[in-house]
Amino acid sequence: MTRLGANGRHPVRLALNGKPVEAEAEPRMLLSDFLRHQLGATGTHVGCEHGVCGACTVVVDGMLTRACLTLAVQVDGCDIRTVEGLAPSPDRLGALQSAFRRNHALQCGFCTAGILMSLDHYLSRHPAPTEDEIRDLLSGHLCRCTGYTPIIQAALEAAQLAIATEETPDA
């Protein structure tokens, strides 16, 4: 691993939601701060800064990652997906986001981005989850507003819609 000087800024090149970006970061800058302040991806929230609350969850090279525990310089050359990458277009919500809206699965919205990222990642790998599996996944996130029930309903609904869409032929 290349040793970086403690003083100064270093270029960080990555793909953010499928688009190549580049900015500079100091060696100790957290990925969460880099995404928000250098790249303008403000959907990634910072809650506890200890990796406990899950608000900063993003996907780095296909793996769920706590952005508050990752240094920006560590993701040089990586593919990063944030909550901004879930919507198919700026004027249209993704299926999971729409299910959250329909089920009132957010209150203040602070934890929502991290939960959406974890659920999207999980549902893409486990298309027919049980309620217990969703509850287990959500145990890695703290939400003080919803009581989790609407979040679980939204996740199960999104999974069912995805299965129904796959079974419907495009004719």
PDB file of N, CA and C in Angstrom, residues 14-98:
ATOM      1  N   LEU A  14     -12.677   8.044  -8.587  1.00  0.00           N
ATOM      2  CA  LEU A  14     -13.607   6.941  -8.374  1.00  0.00           C
ATOM      3  C   LEU A  14     -14.803   7.097  -9.286  1.00  0.00           C
ATOM      4  N   ALA A  15     -15.643   6.081  -9.311  1.00  0.00           N
ATOM      5  CA  ALA A  15     -16.930   6.168 -10.004  1.00  0.00           C
ATOM      6  C   ALA A  15     -17.981   6.372  -8.928  1.00  0.00           C
ATOM      7  N   LEU A  16     -18.736   7.443  -9.041  1.00  0.00           N
ATOM      8  CA  LEU A  16     -19.800   7.746  -8.088  1.00  0.00           C
ATOM      9  C   LEU A  16     -21.130   7.581  -8.807  1.00  0.00           C
ATOM     10  N   ASN A  17     -21.870   6.576  -8.409  1.00  0.00           N
ATOM     11  CA  ASN A  17     -23.155   6.269  -9.037  1.00  0.00           C
ATOM     12  C   ASN A  17     -23.021   6.147 -10.551  1.00  0.00           C
ATOM     13  N   GLY A  18     -21.920   5.503 -10.959  1.00  0.00           N
ATOM     14  CA  GLY A  18     -21.689   5.218 -12.365  1.00  0.00           C
ATOM     15  C   GLY A  18     -20.969   6.293 -13.155  1.00  0.00           C
ATOM     16  N   LYS A  19     -20.662   7.411 -12.527  1.00  0.00           N
ATOM     17  CA  LYS A  19     -19.990   8.504 -13.237  1.00  0.00           C
ATOM     18  C   LYS A  19     -18.600   8.731 -12.661  1.00  0.00           C
ATOM     19  N   PRO A  20     -17.598   8.880 -13.527  1.00  0.00           N
ATOM     20  CA  PRO A  20     -16.250   9.120 -13.015  1.00  0.00           C
ATOM     21  C   PRO A  20     -16.141  10.511 -12.381  1.00  0.00           C
ATOM     22  N   VAL A  21     -15.529  10.567 -11.207  1.00  0.00           N
ATOM     23  CA  VAL A  21     -15.305  11.833 -10.508  1.00  0.00           C
ATOM     24  C   VAL A  21     -13.892  11.837  -9.940  1.00  0.00           C
ATOM     25  N   GLU A  22     -13.415  13.026  -9.666  1.00  0.00           N
ATOM     26  CA  GLU A  22     -12.096  13.171  -9.055  1.00  0.00           C
ATOM     27  C   GLU A  22     -12.111  14.404  -8.166  1.00  0.00           C
ATOM     28  N   ALA A  23     -11.508  14.276  -7.015  1.00  0.00           N
ATOM     29  CA  ALA A  23     -11.349  15.395  -6.087  1.00  0.00           C
ATOM     30  C   ALA A  23     -10.142  15.087  -5.215  1.00  0.00           C
ATOM     31  N   GLU A  24      -9.774  16.049  -4.399  1.00  0.00           N
ATOM     32  CA  GLU A  24      -8.633  15.849  -3.507  1.00  0.00           C
ATOM     33  C   GLU A  24      -9.113  15.674  -2.073  1.00  0.00           C
ATOM     34  N   ALA A  25      -8.331  14.889  -1.331  1.00  0.00           N
ATOM     35  CA  ALA A  25      -8.657  14.645   0.069  1.00  0.00           C
ATOM     36  C   ALA A  25      -7.380  14.606   0.889  1.00  0.00           C
ATOM     37  N   GLU A  26      -7.474  15.088   2.105  1.00  0.00           N
ATOM     38  CA  GLU A  26      -6.379  14.922   3.049  1.00  0.00           C
ATOM     39  C   GLU A  26      -6.386  13.467   3.507  1.00  0.00           C
ATOM     40  N   PRO A  27      -5.246  12.933   3.914  1.00  0.00           N
ATOM     41  CA  PRO A  27      -5.184  11.509   4.283  1.00  0.00           C
ATOM     42  C   PRO A  27      -6.173  11.078   5.360  1.00  0.00           C
ATOM     43  N   ARG A  28      -6.532  11.965   6.259  1.00  0.00           N
ATOM     44  CA  ARG A  28      -7.441  11.593   7.358  1.00  0.00           C
ATOM     45  C   ARG A  28      -8.903  11.927   7.091  1.00  0.00           C
ATOM     46  N   MET A  29      -9.222  12.417   5.894  1.00  0.00           N
ATOM     47  CA  MET A  29     -10.608  12.766   5.588  1.00  0.00           C
ATOM     48  C   MET A  29     -11.449  11.495   5.459  1.00  0.00           C
ATOM     49  N   LEU A  30     -12.577  11.490   6.141  1.00  0.00           N
ATOM     50  CA  LEU A  30     -13.479  10.348   6.081  1.00  0.00           C
ATOM     51  C   LEU A  30     -14.236  10.338   4.758  1.00  0.00           C
ATOM     52  N   LEU A  31     -14.595   9.149   4.301  1.00  0.00           N
ATOM     53  CA  LEU A  31     -15.352   9.024   3.066  1.00  0.00           C
ATOM     54  C   LEU A  31     -16.670   9.777   3.158  1.00  0.00           C
ATOM     55  N   SER A  32     -17.317   9.737   4.309  1.00  0.00           N
ATOM     56  CA  SER A  32     -18.589  10.458   4.477  1.00  0.00           C
ATOM     57  C   SER A  32     -18.408  11.953   4.226  1.00  0.00           C
ATOM     58  N   ASP A  33     -17.365  12.542   4.764  1.00  0.00           N
ATOM     59  CA  ASP A  33     -17.095  13.969   4.550  1.00  0.00           C
ATOM     60  C   ASP A  33     -16.703  14.236   3.099  1.00  0.00           C
ATOM     61  N   PHE A  34     -15.920  13.346   2.525  1.00  0.00           N
ATOM     62  CA  PHE A  34     -15.501  13.482   1.126  1.00  0.00           C
ATOM     63  C   PHE A  34     -16.724  13.472   0.205  1.00  0.00           C
ATOM     64  N   LEU A  35     -17.623  12.518   0.412  1.00  0.00           N
ATOM     65  CA  LEU A  35     -18.818  12.429  -0.421  1.00  0.00           C
ATOM     66  C   LEU A  35     -19.667  13.687  -0.287  1.00  0.00           C
ATOM     67  N   ARG A  36     -19.875  14.129   0.927  1.00  0.00           N
ATOM     68  CA  ARG A  36     -20.744  15.278   1.167  1.00  0.00           C
ATOM     69  C   ARG A  36     -20.118  16.601   0.740  1.00  0.00           C
ATOM     70  N   HIS A  37     -18.878  16.840   1.166  1.00  0.00           N
ATOM     71  CA  HIS A  37     -18.288  18.167   0.998  1.00  0.00           C
ATOM     72  C   HIS A  37     -17.458  18.330  -0.267  1.00  0.00           C
ATOM     73  N   GLN A  38     -16.833  17.278  -0.733  1.00  0.00           N
ATOM     74  CA  GLN A  38     -16.016  17.382  -1.945  1.00  0.00           C
ATOM     75  C   GLN A  38     -16.818  17.034  -3.196  1.00  0.00           C
ATOM     76  N   LEU A  39     -17.729  16.070  -3.077  1.00  0.00           N
ATOM     77  CA  LEU A  39     -18.454  15.596  -4.256  1.00  0.00           C
ATOM     78  C   LEU A  39     -19.921  16.004  -4.291  1.00  0.00           C
ATOM     79  N   GLY A  40     -20.441  16.573  -3.206  1.00  0.00           N
ATOM     80  CA  GLY A  40     -21.820  17.054  -3.187  1.00  0.00           C
ATOM     81  C   GLY A  40     -22.877  15.967  -3.046  1.00  0.00           C
ATOM     82  N   ALA A  41     -22.494  14.763  -2.667  1.00  0.00           N
ATOM     83  CA  ALA A  41     -23.443  13.664  -2.451  1.00  0.00           C
ATOM     84  C   ALA A  41     -23.953  13.753  -1.020  1.00  0.00           C
ATOM     85  N   THR A  42     -24.857  14.688  -0.782  1.00  0.00           N
ATOM     86  CA  THR A  42     -25.290  14.995   0.582  1.00  0.00           C
ATOM     87  C   THR A  42     -26.332  14.032   1.131  1.00  0.00           C
ATOM     88  N   GLY A  43     -26.752  13.048   0.347  1.00  0.00           N
ATOM     89  CA  GLY A  43     -27.682  12.046   0.846  1.00  0.00           C
ATOM     90  C   GLY A  43     -27.052  11.136   1.875  1.00  0.00           C
ATOM     91  N   THR A  44     -25.744  11.010   1.828  1.00  0.00           N
ATOM     92  CA  THR A  44     -25.029  10.205   2.817  1.00  0.00           C
ATOM     93  C   THR A  44     -24.942  11.015   4.100  1.00  0.00           C
ATOM     94  N   HIS A  45     -25.585  10.533   5.139  1.00  0.00           N
ATOM     95  CA  HIS A  45     -25.615  11.275   6.404  1.00  0.00           C
ATOM     96  C   HIS A  45     -24.589  10.746   7.389  1.00  0.00           C
ATOM     97  N   VAL A  46     -24.200  11.615   8.298  1.00  0.00           N
ATOM     98  CA  VAL A  46     -23.267  11.244   9.351  1.00  0.00           C
ATOM     99  C   VAL A  46     -24.023  11.351  10.668  1.00  0.00           C
ATOM    100  N   GLY A  47     -24.113  10.225  11.358  1.00  0.00           N
ATOM    101  CA  GLY A  47     -24.842  10.215  12.622  1.00  0.00           C
ATOM    102  C   GLY A  47     -23.912  10.068  13.799  1.00  0.00           C
ATOM    103  N   CYS A  48     -23.480   8.865  14.046  1.00  0.00           N
ATOM    104  CA  CYS A  48     -22.714   8.581  15.261  1.00  0.00           C
ATOM    105  C   CYS A  48     -21.201   8.696  15.076  1.00  0.00           C
ATOM    106  N   GLU A  49     -20.736   8.599  13.839  1.00  0.00           N
ATOM    107  CA  GLU A  49     -19.302   8.594  13.505  1.00  0.00           C
ATOM    108  C   GLU A  49     -18.545   7.455  14.193  1.00  0.00           C
ATOM    109  N   HIS A  50     -19.263   6.381  14.516  1.00  0.00           N
ATOM    110  CA  HIS A  50     -18.652   5.185  15.099  1.00  0.00           C
ATOM    111  C   HIS A  50     -19.066   3.923  14.354  1.00  0.00           C
ATOM    112  N   GLY A  51     -19.827   4.071  13.263  1.00  0.00           N
ATOM    113  CA  GLY A  51     -20.276   2.924  12.494  1.00  0.00           C
ATOM    114  C   GLY A  51     -21.435   2.174  13.094  1.00  0.00           C
ATOM    115  N   VAL A  52     -22.083   2.739  14.083  1.00  0.00           N
ATOM    116  CA  VAL A  52     -23.156   2.043  14.797  1.00  0.00           C
ATOM    117  C   VAL A  52     -24.533   2.343  14.209  1.00  0.00           C
ATOM    118  N   CYS A  53     -24.793   3.585  13.839  1.00  0.00           N
ATOM    119  CA  CYS A  53     -26.158   3.975  13.462  1.00  0.00           C
ATOM    120  C   CYS A  53     -26.540   3.582  12.044  1.00  0.00           C
ATOM    121  N   GLY A  54     -25.581   3.488  11.133  1.00  0.00           N
ATOM    122  CA  GLY A  54     -25.864   3.069   9.766  1.00  0.00           C
ATOM    123  C   GLY A  54     -26.293   4.170   8.821  1.00  0.00           C
ATOM    124  N   ALA A  55     -26.407   5.400   9.280  1.00  0.00           N
ATOM    125  CA  ALA A  55     -26.864   6.494   8.425  1.00  0.00           C
ATOM    126  C   ALA A  55     -25.916   6.767   7.255  1.00  0.00           C
ATOM    127  N   CYS A  56     -24.655   6.417   7.410  1.00  0.00           N
ATOM    128  CA  CYS A  56     -23.642   6.706   6.392  1.00  0.00           C
ATOM    129  C   CYS A  56     -23.393   5.534   5.437  1.00  0.00           C
ATOM    130  N   THR A  57     -24.253   4.535   5.443  1.00  0.00           N
ATOM    131  CA  THR A  57     -24.023   3.332   4.648  1.00  0.00           C
ATOM    132  C   THR A  57     -24.049   3.626   3.156  1.00  0.00           C
ATOM    133  N   VAL A  58     -22.999   3.183   2.474  1.00  0.00           N
ATOM    134  CA  VAL A  58     -22.879   3.262   1.021  1.00  0.00           C
ATOM    135  C   VAL A  58     -22.390   1.902   0.522  1.00  0.00           C
ATOM    136  N   VAL A  59     -22.351   1.734  -0.778  1.00  0.00           N
ATOM    137  CA  VAL A  59     -21.830   0.503  -1.365  1.00  0.00           C
ATOM    138  C   VAL A  59     -20.512   0.841  -2.054  1.00  0.00           C
ATOM    139  N   VAL A  60     -19.451   0.154  -1.653  1.00  0.00           N
ATOM    140  CA  VAL A  60     -18.125   0.338  -2.250  1.00  0.00           C
ATOM    141  C   VAL A  60     -17.730  -0.984  -2.902  1.00  0.00           C
ATOM    142  N   ASP A  61     -17.552  -0.940  -4.210  1.00  0.00           N
ATOM    143  CA  ASP A  61     -17.200  -2.146  -4.973  1.00  0.00           C
ATOM    144  C   ASP A  61     -18.085  -3.335  -4.609  1.00  0.00           C
ATOM    145  N   GLY A  62     -19.387  -3.073  -4.501  1.00  0.00           N
ATOM    146  CA  GLY A  62     -20.350  -4.136  -4.245  1.00  0.00           C
ATOM    147  C   GLY A  62     -20.509  -4.559  -2.797  1.00  0.00           C
ATOM    148  N   MET A  63     -19.820  -3.880  -1.882  1.00  0.00           N
ATOM    149  CA  MET A  63     -19.907  -4.252  -0.466  1.00  0.00           C
ATOM    150  C   MET A  63     -20.483  -3.094   0.356  1.00  0.00           C
ATOM    151  N   LEU A  64     -21.404  -3.420   1.257  1.00  0.00           N
ATOM    152  CA  LEU A  64     -21.912  -2.385   2.152  1.00  0.00           C
ATOM    153  C   LEU A  64     -20.770  -1.869   3.013  1.00  0.00           C
ATOM    154  N   THR A  65     -20.699  -0.559   3.142  1.00  0.00           N
ATOM    155  CA  THR A  65     -19.576   0.077   3.835  1.00  0.00           C
ATOM    156  C   THR A  65     -20.092   1.244   4.656  1.00  0.00           C
ATOM    157  N   ARG A  66     -19.563   1.406   5.833  1.00  0.00           N
ATOM    158  CA  ARG A  66     -19.861   2.574   6.654  1.00  0.00           C
ATOM    159  C   ARG A  66     -18.881   3.671   6.240  1.00  0.00           C
ATOM    160  N   ALA A  67     -19.401   4.713   5.640  1.00  0.00           N
ATOM    161  CA  ALA A  67     -18.556   5.793   5.128  1.00  0.00           C
ATOM    162  C   ALA A  67     -17.875   6.577   6.240  1.00  0.00           C
ATOM    163  N   CYS A  68     -18.403   6.509   7.466  1.00  0.00           N
ATOM    164  CA  CYS A  68     -17.781   7.232   8.571  1.00  0.00           C
ATOM    165  C   CYS A  68     -16.585   6.471   9.148  1.00  0.00           C
ATOM    166  N   LEU A  69     -16.381   5.233   8.708  1.00  0.00           N
ATOM    167  CA  LEU A  69     -15.249   4.434   9.177  1.00  0.00           C
ATOM    168  C   LEU A  69     -14.213   4.193   8.076  1.00  0.00           C
ATOM    169  N   THR A  70     -14.439   4.801   6.926  1.00  0.00           N
ATOM    170  CA  THR A  70     -13.577   4.595   5.769  1.00  0.00           C
ATOM    171  C   THR A  70     -12.914   5.914   5.400  1.00  0.00           C
ATOM    172  N   LEU A  71     -11.640   5.865   5.109  1.00  0.00           N
ATOM    173  CA  LEU A  71     -10.946   7.064   4.662  1.00  0.00           C
ATOM    174  C   LEU A  71     -11.180   7.259   3.171  1.00  0.00           C
ATOM    175  N   ALA A  72     -11.305   8.505   2.760  1.00  0.00           N
ATOM    176  CA  ALA A  72     -11.542   8.812   1.352  1.00  0.00           C
ATOM    177  C   ALA A  72     -10.435   8.260   0.461  1.00  0.00           C
ATOM    178  N   VAL A  73      -9.181   8.364   0.920  1.00  0.00           N
ATOM    179  CA  VAL A  73      -8.074   7.888   0.080  1.00  0.00           C
ATOM    180  C   VAL A  73      -8.094   6.370  -0.110  1.00  0.00           C
ATOM    181  N   GLN A  74      -8.826   5.647   0.732  1.00  0.00           N
ATOM    182  CA  GLN A  74      -8.928   4.199   0.598  1.00  0.00           C
ATOM    183  C   GLN A  74      -9.787   3.788  -0.594  1.00  0.00           C
ATOM    184  N   VAL A  75     -10.636   4.666  -1.081  1.00  0.00           N
ATOM    185  CA  VAL A  75     -11.560   4.299  -2.153  1.00  0.00           C
ATOM    186  C   VAL A  75     -11.094   4.767  -3.522  1.00  0.00           C
ATOM    187  N   ASP A  76      -9.845   5.214  -3.615  1.00  0.00           N
ATOM    188  CA  ASP A  76      -9.298   5.612  -4.911  1.00  0.00           C
ATOM    189  C   ASP A  76      -9.419   4.425  -5.874  1.00  0.00           C
ATOM    190  N   GLY A  77     -10.054   4.664  -7.014  1.00  0.00           N
ATOM    191  CA  GLY A  77     -10.228   3.621  -8.014  1.00  0.00           C
ATOM    192  C   GLY A  77     -11.451   2.742  -7.814  1.00  0.00           C
ATOM    193  N   CYS A  78     -12.237   3.013  -6.799  1.00  0.00           N
ATOM    194  CA  CYS A  78     -13.396   2.165  -6.486  1.00  0.00           C
ATOM    195  C   CYS A  78     -14.670   2.663  -7.167  1.00  0.00           C
ATOM    196  N   ASP A  79     -15.670   1.811  -7.121  1.00  0.00           N
ATOM    197  CA  ASP A  79     -17.010   2.130  -7.601  1.00  0.00           C
ATOM    198  C   ASP A  79     -17.878   2.340  -6.363  1.00  0.00           C
ATOM    199  N   ILE A  80     -18.428   3.549  -6.216  1.00  0.00           N
ATOM    200  CA  ILE A  80     -19.212   3.895  -5.028  1.00  0.00           C
ATOM    201  C   ILE A  80     -20.650   4.156  -5.450  1.00  0.00           C
ATOM    202  N   ARG A  81     -21.569   3.619  -4.680  1.00  0.00           N
ATOM    203  CA  ARG A  81     -22.988   3.878  -4.912  1.00  0.00           C
ATOM    204  C   ARG A  81     -23.569   4.476  -3.645  1.00  0.00           C
ATOM    205  N   THR A  82     -24.241   5.610  -3.807  1.00  0.00           N
ATOM    206  CA  THR A  82     -24.883   6.288  -2.694  1.00  0.00           C
ATOM    207  C   THR A  82     -26.388   6.315  -2.939  1.00  0.00           C
ATOM    208  N   VAL A  83     -27.134   6.834  -1.993  1.00  0.00           N
ATOM    209  CA  VAL A  83     -28.583   6.892  -2.117  1.00  0.00           C
ATOM    210  C   VAL A  83     -29.007   7.684  -3.355  1.00  0.00           C
ATOM    211  N   GLU A  84     -28.199   8.625  -3.784  1.00  0.00           N
ATOM    212  CA  GLU A  84     -28.529   9.387  -4.987  1.00  0.00           C
ATOM    213  C   GLU A  84     -28.574   8.491  -6.221  1.00  0.00           C
ATOM    214  N   GLY A  85     -27.900   7.342  -6.159  1.00  0.00           N
ATOM    215  CA  GLY A  85     -27.869   6.418  -7.285  1.00  0.00           C
ATOM    216  C   GLY A  85     -29.024   5.433  -7.325  1.00  0.00           C
ATOM    217  N   LEU A  86     -29.936   5.480  -6.365  1.00  0.00           N
ATOM    218  CA  LEU A  86     -31.053   4.536  -6.351  1.00  0.00           C
ATOM    219  C   LEU A  86     -32.161   4.910  -7.325  1.00  0.00           C
ATOM    220  N   ALA A  87     -32.371   6.180  -7.534  1.00  0.00           N
ATOM    221  CA  ALA A  87     -33.449   6.632  -8.424  1.00  0.00           C
ATOM    222  C   ALA A  87     -33.027   6.459  -9.878  1.00  0.00           C
ATOM    223  N   PRO A  88     -33.935   5.976 -10.728  1.00  0.00           N
ATOM    224  CA  PRO A  88     -33.588   5.804 -12.140  1.00  0.00           C
ATOM    225  C   PRO A  88     -33.361   7.128 -12.868  1.00  0.00           C
ATOM    226  N   SER A  89     -33.966   8.206 -12.380  1.00  0.00           N
ATOM    227  CA  SER A  89     -33.761   9.534 -12.951  1.00  0.00           C
ATOM    228  C   SER A  89     -34.075  10.561 -11.867  1.00  0.00           C
ATOM    229  N   PRO A  90     -33.622  11.793 -12.045  1.00  0.00           N
ATOM    230  CA  PRO A  90     -33.847  12.803 -10.997  1.00  0.00           C
ATOM    231  C   PRO A  90     -35.317  13.066 -10.680  1.00  0.00           C
ATOM    232  N   ASP A  91     -36.203  12.807 -11.630  1.00  0.00           N
ATOM    233  CA  ASP A  91     -37.621  13.085 -11.423  1.00  0.00           C
ATOM    234  C   ASP A  91     -38.449  11.838 -11.111  1.00  0.00           C
ATOM    235  N   ARG A  92     -37.759  10.705 -10.843  1.00  0.00           N
ATOM    236  CA  ARG A  92     -38.471   9.452 -10.598  1.00  0.00           C
ATOM    237  C   ARG A  92     -37.808   8.666  -9.480  1.00  0.00           C
ATOM    238  N   LEU A  93     -38.602   8.205  -8.523  1.00  0.00           N
ATOM    239  CA  LEU A  93     -38.072   7.390  -7.431  1.00  0.00           C
ATOM    240  C   LEU A  93     -37.889   5.947  -7.885  1.00  0.00           C
ATOM    241  N   GLY A  94     -36.955   5.257  -7.244  1.00  0.00           N
ATOM    242  CA  GLY A  94     -36.794   3.836  -7.468  1.00  0.00           C
ATOM    243  C   GLY A  94     -37.914   3.073  -6.771  1.00  0.00           C
ATOM    244  N   ALA A  95     -38.029   1.780  -7.059  1.00  0.00           N
ATOM    245  CA  ALA A  95     -39.119   0.966  -6.498  1.00  0.00           C
ATOM    246  C   ALA A  95     -39.083   0.933  -4.975  1.00  0.00           C
ATOM    247  N   LEU A  96     -37.905   0.767  -4.399  1.00  0.00           N
ATOM    248  CA  LEU A  96     -37.794   0.726  -2.940  1.00  0.00           C
ATOM    249  C   LEU A  96     -38.138   2.087  -2.340  1.00  0.00           C
ATOM    250  N   GLN A  97     -37.662   3.152  -2.961  1.00  0.00           N
ATOM    251  CA  GLN A  97     -37.983   4.495  -2.477  1.00  0.00           C
ATOM    252  C   GLN A  97     -39.491   4.754  -2.544  1.00  0.00           C
ATOM    253  N   SER A  98     -40.122   4.310  -3.627  1.00  0.00           N
ATOM    254  CA  SER A  98     -41.576   4.476  -3.766  1.00  0.00           C
ATOM    255  C   SER A  98     -42.325   3.688  -2.695  1.00  0.00           C
TER     256      SER A  98
END
